[in-house]
PDB file of C-alpha atoms in Angstrom:
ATOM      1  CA  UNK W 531      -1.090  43.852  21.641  1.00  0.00           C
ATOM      2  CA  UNK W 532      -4.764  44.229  22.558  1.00  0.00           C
ATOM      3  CA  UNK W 533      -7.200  46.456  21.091  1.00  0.00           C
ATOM      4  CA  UNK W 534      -7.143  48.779  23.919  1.00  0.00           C
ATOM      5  CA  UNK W 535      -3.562  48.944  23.907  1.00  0.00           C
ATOM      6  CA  UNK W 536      -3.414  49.672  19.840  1.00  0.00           C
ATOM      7  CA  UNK W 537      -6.054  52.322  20.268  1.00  0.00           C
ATOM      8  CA  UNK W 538      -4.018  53.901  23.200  1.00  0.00           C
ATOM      9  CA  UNK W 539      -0.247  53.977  21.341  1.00  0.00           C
ATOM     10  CA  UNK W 540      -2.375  54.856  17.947  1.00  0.00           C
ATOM     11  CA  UNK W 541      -4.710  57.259  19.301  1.00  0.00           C
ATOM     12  CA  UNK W 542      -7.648  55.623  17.289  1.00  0.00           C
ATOM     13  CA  UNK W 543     -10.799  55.202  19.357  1.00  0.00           C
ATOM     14  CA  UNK W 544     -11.746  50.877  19.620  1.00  0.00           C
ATOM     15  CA  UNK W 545     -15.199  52.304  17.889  1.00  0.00           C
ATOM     16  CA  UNK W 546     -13.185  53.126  15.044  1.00  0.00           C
ATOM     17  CA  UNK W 547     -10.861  50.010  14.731  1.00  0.00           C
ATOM     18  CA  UNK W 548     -13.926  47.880  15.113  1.00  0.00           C
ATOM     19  CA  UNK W 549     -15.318  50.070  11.896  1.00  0.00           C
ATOM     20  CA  UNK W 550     -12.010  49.764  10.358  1.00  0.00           C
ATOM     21  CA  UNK W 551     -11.744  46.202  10.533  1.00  0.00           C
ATOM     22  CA  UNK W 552     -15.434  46.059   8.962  1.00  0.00           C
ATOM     23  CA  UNK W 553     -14.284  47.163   5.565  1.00  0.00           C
ATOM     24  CA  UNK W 554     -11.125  45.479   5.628  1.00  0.00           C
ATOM     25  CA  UNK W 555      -8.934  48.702   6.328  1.00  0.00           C
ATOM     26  CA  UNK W 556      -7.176  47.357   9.078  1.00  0.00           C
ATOM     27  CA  UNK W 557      -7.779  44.365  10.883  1.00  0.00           C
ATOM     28  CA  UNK W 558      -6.469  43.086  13.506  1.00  0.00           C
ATOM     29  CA  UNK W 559      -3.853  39.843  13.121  1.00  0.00           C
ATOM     30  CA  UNK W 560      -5.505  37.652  15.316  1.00  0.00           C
ATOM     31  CA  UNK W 561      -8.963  36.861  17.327  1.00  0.00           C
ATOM     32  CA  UNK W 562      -8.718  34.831  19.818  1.00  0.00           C
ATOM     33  CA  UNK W 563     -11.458  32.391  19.622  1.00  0.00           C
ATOM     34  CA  UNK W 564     -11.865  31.450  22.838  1.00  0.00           C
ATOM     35  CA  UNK W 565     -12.473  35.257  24.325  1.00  0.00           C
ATOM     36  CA  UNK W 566     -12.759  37.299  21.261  1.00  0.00           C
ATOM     37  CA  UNK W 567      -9.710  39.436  22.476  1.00  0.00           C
ATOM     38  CA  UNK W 568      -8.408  41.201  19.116  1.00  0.00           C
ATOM     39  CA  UNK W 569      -4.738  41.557  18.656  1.00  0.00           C
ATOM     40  CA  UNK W 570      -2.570  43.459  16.720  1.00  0.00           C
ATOM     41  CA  UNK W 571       0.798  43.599  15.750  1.00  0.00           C
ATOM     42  CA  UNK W 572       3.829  46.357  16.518  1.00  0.00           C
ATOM     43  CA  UNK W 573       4.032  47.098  12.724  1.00  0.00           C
ATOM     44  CA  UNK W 574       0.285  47.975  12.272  1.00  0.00           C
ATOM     45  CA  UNK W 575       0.958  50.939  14.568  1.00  0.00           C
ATOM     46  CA  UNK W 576       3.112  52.247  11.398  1.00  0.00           C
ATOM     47  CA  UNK W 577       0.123  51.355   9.101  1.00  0.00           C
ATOM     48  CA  UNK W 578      -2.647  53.327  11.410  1.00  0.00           C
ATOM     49  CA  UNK W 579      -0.304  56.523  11.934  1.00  0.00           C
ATOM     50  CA  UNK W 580      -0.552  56.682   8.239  1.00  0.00           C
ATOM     51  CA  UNK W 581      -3.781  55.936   7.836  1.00  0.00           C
ATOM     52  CA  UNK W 582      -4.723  58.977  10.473  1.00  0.00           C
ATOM     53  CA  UNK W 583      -2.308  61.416   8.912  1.00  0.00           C
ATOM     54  CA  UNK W 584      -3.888  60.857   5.429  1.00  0.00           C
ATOM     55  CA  UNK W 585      -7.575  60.872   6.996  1.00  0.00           C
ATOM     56  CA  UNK W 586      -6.633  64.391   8.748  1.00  0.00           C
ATOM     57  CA  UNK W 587      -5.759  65.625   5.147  1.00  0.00           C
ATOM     58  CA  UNK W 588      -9.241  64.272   3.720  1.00  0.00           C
ATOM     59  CA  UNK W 589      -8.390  61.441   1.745  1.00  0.00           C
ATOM     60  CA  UNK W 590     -11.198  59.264   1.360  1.00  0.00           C
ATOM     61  CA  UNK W 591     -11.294  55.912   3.056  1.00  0.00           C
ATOM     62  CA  UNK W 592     -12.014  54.053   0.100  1.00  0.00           C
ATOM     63  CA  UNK W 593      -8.254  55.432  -1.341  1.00  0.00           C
ATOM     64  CA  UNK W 594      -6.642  54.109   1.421  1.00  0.00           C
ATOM     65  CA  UNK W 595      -7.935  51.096   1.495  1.00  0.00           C
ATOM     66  CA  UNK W 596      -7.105  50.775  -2.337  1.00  0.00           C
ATOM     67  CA  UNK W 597      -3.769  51.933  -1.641  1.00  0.00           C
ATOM     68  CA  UNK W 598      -3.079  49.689   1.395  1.00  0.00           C
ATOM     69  CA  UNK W 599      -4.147  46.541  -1.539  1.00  0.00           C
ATOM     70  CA  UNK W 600      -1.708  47.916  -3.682  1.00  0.00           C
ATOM     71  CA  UNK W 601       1.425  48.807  -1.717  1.00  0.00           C
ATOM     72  CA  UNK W 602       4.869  48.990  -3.335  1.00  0.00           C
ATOM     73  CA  UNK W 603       7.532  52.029  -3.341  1.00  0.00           C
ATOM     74  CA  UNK W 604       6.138  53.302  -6.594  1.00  0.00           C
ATOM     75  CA  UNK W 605       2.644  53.725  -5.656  1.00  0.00           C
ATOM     76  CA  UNK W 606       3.602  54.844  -1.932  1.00  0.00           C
ATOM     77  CA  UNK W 607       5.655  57.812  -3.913  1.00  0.00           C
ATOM     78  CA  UNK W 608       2.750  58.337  -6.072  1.00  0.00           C
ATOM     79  CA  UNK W 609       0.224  58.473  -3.781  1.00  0.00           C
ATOM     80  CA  UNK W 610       2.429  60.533  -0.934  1.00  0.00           C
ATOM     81  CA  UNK W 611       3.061  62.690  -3.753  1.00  0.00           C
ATOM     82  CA  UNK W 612      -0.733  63.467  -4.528  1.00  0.00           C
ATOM     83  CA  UNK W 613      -1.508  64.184  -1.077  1.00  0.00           C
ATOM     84  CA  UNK W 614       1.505  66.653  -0.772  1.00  0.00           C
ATOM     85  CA  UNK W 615       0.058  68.467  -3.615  1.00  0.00           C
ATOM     86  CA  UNK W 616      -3.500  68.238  -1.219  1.00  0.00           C
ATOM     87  CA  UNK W 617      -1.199  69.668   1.814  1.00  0.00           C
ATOM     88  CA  UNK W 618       0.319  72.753  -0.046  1.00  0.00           C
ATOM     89  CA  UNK W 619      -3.314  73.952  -0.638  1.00  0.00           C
ATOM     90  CA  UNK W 620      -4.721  73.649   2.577  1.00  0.00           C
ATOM     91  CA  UNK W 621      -1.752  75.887   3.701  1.00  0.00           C
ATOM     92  CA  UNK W 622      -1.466  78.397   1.407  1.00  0.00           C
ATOM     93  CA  UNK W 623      -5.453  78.680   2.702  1.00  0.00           C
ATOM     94  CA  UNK W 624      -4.579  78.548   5.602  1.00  0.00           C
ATOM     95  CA  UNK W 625      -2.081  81.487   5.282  1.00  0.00           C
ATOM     96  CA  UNK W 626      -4.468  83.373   3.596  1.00  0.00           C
ATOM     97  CA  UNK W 627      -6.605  82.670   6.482  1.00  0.00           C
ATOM     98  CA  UNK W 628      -4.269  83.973   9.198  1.00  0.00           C
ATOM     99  CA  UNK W 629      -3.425  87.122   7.122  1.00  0.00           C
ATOM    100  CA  UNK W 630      -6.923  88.048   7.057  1.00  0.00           C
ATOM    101  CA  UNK W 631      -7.175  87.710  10.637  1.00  0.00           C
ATOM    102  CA  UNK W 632      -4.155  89.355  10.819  1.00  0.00           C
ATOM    103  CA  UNK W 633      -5.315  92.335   8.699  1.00  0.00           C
ATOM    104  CA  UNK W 634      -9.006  92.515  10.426  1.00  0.00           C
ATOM    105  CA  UNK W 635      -6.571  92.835  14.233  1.00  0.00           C
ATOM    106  CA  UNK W 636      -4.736  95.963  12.581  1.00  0.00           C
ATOM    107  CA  UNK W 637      -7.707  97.709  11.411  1.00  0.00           C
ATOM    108  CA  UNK W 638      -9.933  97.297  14.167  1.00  0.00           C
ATOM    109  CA  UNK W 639      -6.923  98.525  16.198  1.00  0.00           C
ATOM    110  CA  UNK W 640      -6.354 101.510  14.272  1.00  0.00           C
ATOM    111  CA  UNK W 641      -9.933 102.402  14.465  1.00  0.00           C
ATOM    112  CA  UNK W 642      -9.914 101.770  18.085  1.00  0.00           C
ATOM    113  CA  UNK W 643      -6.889 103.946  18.307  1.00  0.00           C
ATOM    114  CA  UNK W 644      -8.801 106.929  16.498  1.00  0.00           C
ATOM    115  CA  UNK W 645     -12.858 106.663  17.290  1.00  0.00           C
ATOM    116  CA  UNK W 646     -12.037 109.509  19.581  1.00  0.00           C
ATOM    117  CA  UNK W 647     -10.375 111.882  17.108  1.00  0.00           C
ATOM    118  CA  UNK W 648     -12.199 111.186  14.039  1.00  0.00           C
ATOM    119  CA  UNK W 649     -12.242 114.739  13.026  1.00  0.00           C
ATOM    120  CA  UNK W 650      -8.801 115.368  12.717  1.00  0.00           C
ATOM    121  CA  UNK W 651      -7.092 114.745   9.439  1.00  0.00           C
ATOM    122  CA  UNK W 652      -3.638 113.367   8.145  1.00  0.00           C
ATOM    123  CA  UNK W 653      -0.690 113.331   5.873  1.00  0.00           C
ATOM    124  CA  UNK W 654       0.960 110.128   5.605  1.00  0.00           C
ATOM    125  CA  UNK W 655       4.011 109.223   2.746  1.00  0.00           C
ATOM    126  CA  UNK W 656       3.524 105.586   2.061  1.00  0.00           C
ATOM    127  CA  UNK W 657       5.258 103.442   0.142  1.00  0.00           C
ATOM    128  CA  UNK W 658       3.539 101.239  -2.542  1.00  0.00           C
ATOM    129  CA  UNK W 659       0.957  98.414  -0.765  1.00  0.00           C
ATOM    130  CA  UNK W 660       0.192  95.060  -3.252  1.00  0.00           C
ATOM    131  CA  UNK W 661      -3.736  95.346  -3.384  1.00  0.00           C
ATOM    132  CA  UNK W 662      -5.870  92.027  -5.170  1.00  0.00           C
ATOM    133  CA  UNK W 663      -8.492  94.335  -7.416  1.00  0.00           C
ATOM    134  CA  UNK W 664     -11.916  92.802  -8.714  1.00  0.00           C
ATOM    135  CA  UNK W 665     -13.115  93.510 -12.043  1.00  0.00           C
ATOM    136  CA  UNK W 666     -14.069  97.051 -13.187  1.00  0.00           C
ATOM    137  CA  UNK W 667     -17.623  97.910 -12.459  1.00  0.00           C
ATOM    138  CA  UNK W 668     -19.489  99.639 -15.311  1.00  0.00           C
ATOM    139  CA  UNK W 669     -19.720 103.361 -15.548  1.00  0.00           C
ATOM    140  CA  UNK W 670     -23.469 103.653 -14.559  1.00  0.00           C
ATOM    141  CA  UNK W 671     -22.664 101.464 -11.090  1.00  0.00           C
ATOM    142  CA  UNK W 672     -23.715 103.694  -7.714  1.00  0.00           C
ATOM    143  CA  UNK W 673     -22.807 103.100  -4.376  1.00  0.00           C
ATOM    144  CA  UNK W 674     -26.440 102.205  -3.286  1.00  0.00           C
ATOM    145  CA  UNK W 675     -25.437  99.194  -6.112  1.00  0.00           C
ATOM    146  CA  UNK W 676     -22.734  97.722  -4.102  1.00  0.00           C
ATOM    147  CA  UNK W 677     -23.627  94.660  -2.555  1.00  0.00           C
ATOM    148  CA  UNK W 678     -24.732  93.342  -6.295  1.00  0.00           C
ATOM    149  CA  UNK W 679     -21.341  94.468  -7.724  1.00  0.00           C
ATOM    150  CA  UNK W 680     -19.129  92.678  -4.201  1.00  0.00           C
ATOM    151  CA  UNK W 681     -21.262  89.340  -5.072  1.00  0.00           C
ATOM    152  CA  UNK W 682     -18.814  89.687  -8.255  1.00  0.00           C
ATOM    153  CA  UNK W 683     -16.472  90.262  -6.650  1.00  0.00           C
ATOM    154  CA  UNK W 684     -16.426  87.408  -4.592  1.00  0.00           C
ATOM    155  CA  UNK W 685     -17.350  85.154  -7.407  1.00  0.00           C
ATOM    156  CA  UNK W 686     -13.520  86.528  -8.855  1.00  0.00           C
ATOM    157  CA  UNK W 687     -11.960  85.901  -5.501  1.00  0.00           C
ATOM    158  CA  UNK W 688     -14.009  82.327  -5.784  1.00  0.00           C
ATOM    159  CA  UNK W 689     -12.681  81.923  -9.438  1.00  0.00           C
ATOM    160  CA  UNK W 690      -9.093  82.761  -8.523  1.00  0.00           C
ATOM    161  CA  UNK W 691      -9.164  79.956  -4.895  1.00  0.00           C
ATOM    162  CA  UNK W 692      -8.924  83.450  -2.854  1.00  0.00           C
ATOM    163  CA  UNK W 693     -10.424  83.029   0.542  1.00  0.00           C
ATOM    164  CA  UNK W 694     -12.869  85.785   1.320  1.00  0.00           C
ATOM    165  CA  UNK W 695     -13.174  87.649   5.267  1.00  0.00           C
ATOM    166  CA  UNK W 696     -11.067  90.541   4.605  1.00  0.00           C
ATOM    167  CA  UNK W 697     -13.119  93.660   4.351  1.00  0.00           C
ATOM    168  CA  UNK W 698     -13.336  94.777   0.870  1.00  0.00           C
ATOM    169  CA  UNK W 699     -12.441  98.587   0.322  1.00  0.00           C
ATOM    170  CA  UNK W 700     -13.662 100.315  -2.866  1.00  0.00           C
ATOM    171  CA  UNK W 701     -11.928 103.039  -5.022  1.00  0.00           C
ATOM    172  CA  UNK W 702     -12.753 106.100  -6.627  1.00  0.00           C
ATOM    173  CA  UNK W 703     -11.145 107.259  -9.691  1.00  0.00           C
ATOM    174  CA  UNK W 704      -8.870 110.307 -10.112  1.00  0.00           C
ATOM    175  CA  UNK W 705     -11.563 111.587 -12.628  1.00  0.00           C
ATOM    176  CA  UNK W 706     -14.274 111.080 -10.203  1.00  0.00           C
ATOM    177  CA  UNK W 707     -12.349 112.971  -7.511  1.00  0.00           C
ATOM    178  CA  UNK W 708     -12.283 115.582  -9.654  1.00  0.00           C
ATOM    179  CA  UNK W 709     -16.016 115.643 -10.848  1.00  0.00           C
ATOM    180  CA  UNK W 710     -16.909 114.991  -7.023  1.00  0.00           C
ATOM    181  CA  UNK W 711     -18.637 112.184  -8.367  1.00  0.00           C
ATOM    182  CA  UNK W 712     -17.903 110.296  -4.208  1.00  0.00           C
ATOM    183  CA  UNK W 713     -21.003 107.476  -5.477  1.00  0.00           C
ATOM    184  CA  UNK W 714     -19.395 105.569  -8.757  1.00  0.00           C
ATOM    185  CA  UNK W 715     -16.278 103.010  -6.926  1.00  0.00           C
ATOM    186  CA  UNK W 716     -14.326 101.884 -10.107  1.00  0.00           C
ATOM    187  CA  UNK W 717     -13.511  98.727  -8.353  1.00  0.00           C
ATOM    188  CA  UNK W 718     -13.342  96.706  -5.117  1.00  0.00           C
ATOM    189  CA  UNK W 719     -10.018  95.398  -3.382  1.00  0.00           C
ATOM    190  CA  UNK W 720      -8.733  93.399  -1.075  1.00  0.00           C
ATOM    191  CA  UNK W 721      -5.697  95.249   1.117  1.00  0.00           C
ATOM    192  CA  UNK W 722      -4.011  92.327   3.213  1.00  0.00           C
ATOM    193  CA  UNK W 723      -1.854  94.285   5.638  1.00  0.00           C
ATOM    194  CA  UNK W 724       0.843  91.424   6.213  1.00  0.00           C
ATOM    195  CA  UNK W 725       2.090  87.737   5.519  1.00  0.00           C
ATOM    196  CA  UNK W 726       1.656  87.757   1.917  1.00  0.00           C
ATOM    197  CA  UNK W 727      -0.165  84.896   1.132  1.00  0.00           C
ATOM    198  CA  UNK W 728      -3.053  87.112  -0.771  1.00  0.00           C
ATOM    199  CA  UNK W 729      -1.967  87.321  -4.610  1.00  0.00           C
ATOM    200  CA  UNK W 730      -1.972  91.126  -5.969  1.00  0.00           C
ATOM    201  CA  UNK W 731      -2.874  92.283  -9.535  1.00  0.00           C
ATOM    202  CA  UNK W 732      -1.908  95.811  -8.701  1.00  0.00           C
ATOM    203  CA  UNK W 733      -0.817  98.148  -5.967  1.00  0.00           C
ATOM    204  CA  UNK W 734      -1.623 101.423  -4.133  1.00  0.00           C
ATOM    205  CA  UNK W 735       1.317 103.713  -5.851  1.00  0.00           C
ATOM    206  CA  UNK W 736       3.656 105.006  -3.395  1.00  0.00           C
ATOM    207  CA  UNK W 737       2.930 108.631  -2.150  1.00  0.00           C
ATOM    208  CA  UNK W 738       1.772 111.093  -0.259  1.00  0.00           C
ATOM    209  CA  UNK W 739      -1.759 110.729   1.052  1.00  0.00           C
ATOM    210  CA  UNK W 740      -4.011 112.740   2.984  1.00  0.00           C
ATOM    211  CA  UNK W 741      -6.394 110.060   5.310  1.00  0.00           C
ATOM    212  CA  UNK W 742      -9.826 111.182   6.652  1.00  0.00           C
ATOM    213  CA  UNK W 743     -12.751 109.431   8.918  1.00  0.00           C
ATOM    214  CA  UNK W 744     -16.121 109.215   9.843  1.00  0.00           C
ATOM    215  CA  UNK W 745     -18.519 107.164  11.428  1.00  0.00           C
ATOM    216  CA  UNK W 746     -21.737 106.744   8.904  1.00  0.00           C
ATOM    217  CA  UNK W 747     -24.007 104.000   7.540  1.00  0.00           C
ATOM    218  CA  UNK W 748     -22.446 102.922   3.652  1.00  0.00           C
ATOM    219  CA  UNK W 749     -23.015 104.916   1.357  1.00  0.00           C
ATOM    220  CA  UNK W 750     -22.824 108.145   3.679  1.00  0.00           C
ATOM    221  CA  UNK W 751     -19.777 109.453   2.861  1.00  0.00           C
ATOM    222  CA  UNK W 752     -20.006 112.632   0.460  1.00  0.00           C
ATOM    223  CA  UNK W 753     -19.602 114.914   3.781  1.00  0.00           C
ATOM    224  CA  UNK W 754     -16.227 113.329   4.490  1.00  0.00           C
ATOM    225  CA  UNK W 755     -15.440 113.980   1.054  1.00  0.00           C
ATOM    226  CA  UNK W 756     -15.944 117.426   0.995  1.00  0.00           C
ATOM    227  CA  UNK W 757     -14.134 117.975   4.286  1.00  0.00           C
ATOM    228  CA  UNK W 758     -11.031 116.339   2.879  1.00  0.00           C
ATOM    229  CA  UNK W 759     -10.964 117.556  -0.368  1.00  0.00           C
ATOM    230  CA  UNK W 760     -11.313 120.959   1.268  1.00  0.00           C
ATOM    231  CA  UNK W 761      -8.347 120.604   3.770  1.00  0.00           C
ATOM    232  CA  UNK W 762      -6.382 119.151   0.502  1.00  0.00           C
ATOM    233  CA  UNK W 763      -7.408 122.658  -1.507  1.00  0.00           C
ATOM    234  CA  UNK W 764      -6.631 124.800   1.772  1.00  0.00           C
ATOM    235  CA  UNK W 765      -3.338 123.235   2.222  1.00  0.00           C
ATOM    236  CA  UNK W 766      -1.781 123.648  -1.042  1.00  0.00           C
ATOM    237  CA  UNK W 767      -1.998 119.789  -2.179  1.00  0.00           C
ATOM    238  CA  UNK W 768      -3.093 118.974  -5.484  1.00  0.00           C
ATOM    239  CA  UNK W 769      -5.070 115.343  -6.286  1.00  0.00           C
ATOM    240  CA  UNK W 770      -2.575 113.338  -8.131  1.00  0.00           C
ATOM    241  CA  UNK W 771      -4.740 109.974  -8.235  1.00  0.00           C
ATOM    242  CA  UNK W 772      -7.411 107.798  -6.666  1.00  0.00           C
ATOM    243  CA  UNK W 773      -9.253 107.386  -3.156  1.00  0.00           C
ATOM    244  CA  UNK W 774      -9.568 104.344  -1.316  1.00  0.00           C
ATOM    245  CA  UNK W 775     -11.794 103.515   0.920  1.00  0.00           C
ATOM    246  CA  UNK W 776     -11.925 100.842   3.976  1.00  0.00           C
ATOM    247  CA  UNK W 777     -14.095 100.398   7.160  1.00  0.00           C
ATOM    248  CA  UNK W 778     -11.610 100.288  10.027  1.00  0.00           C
ATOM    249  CA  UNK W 779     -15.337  98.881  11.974  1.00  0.00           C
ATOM    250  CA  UNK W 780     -18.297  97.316   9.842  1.00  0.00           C
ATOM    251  CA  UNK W 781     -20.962  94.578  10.831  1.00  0.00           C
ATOM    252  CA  UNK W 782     -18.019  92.230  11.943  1.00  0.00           C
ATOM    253  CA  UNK W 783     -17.329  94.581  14.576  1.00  0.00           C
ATOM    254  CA  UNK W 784     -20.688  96.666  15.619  1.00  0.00           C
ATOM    255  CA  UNK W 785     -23.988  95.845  15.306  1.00  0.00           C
ATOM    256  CA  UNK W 786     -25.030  99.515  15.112  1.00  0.00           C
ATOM    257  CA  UNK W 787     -24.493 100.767  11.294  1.00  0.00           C
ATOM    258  CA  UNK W 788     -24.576 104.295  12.560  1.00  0.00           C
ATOM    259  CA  UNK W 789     -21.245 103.269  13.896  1.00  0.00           C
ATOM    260  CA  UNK W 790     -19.532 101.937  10.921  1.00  0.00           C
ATOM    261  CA  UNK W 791     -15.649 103.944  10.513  1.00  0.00           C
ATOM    262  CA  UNK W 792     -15.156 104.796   7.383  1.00  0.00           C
ATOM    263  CA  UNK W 793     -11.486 106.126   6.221  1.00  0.00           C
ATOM    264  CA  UNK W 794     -10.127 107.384   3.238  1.00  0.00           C
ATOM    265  CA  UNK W 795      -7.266 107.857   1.592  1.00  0.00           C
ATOM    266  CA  UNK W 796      -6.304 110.017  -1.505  1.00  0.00           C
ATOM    267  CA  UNK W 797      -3.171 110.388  -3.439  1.00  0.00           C
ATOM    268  CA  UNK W 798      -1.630 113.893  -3.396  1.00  0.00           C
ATOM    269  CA  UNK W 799       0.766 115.918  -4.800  1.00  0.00           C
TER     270      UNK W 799
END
């Protein structure tokens, strides 16, 4: 068949079989001599598909070309083999992709679904949630300290192949609650809210929890604090654990900081 067929059935543009035949990837059978037509054989079409599949996945041209030399069943398992291994990766990120996406949806939502009632509080029971934490940040850390301390964080998720995008929520200790100490976070976290693909090093304990919000620049959230932990004293409850805190909006979804949600969680009794 022509060129122009062979670039139709393969979906290869005639640019890039003209480049392919240049360094010998895949050339075509015959030229005629007398017109320069190019022609090219029902069998290559098996050869290009694969060639296309493996170029979609990244291998290098220079691979497949020493490949294509070198065909026999072993090498074909080998080398199918080696990409597969290339595949699995690019979907596990790609999972972890879609569950942050996923997980950014859900919180915007819920934030949409409460901007207008931020003042009210609630109790929630909830069973345990997997959370991914970062390393412990040291006991003199401060809130005003955060973005240095969620650049290590992000060099862990980096370390670990994690793919970074979902909002990062911070926790205060138990100990801190109880000091009203609202400015030291013990640690960052990722919270995926579905799928799975996210690995988890701990989890939020199952539990009752009473949830606050308010809008507020970072770092502004000692007065939602106090409001909480006061409707936790006036209703009988007694802090059994940590806080955790996540922006339901943040720069991703505002461009005014003044307009940032914050909400909190803590662990009762």
């Amino acid at each position: 068949m022509k060129i122009s067929e062979f670039a139709h059935v393969t979906g290869i543009t005639r640019r890039t079989l003209l480049f392919y035949d240049s360094i010998g990837l895949l050339s075509p059978t015959e030229i005629d001599r007398n017109n320069g037509y190019r022609y090219y054989t029902y069998p290559q079409i098996d050869i290009a598909n694969v060639i296309t599949v493996l170029r979609e996945i990244g291998m290098p041209l220079k691979q497949i070309k020493e490949y294509l030399s070198n065909r026999s069943p072993e090498n074909l398992i080998d080398m199918l083999q080696a990409q597969k291994a290339v595949v699995q990766e690019k979907i596990q990120t790609l999972e972890q992709i879609n569950d942050m996406l996923d997980t950014r949806i859900s919180l915007t939502k819920k934030g949409m679904s409460v901007r207008n009632d931020i003042d009210s509080i609630e109790v929630r029971e909830y069973d345990a949630v997997p959370l991914l934490l970062g390393p412990k940040l040291p006991e003199t850390s401060h809130v005003l300290d955060g973005w240095y301390y969620l650049v290590e964080f992000y060099d862990f998720c980096n370390d670990n192949q994690i793919i970074r995008g979902l909002p990062a929520g911070s926790i205060i200790s138990h100990s801190d609650l109880l000091k009203r100490n609202f400015s030291h976070p013990s640690r960052y976290y990722y919270c995926p809210l579905s799928g799975g693909s996210y690995p988890s090093n701990s989890e939020k304990p199952k539990g009752l929890y009473v949830i606050g919000r308010e809008y507020g620049e970072y770092s502004q959230s000692a007065a939602l604090y106090d409001r909480v932990l006061n409707y936790i004293k006036e209703a009988g409850l007694k802090v059994c654990g940590d806080a955790y805190e996540e922006y339901l909006f943040d720069e991703t979804s505002t461009i005014d900081s003044t307009k940032y949600l914050l909400q909190i969680e803590i662990h009762v009794q």
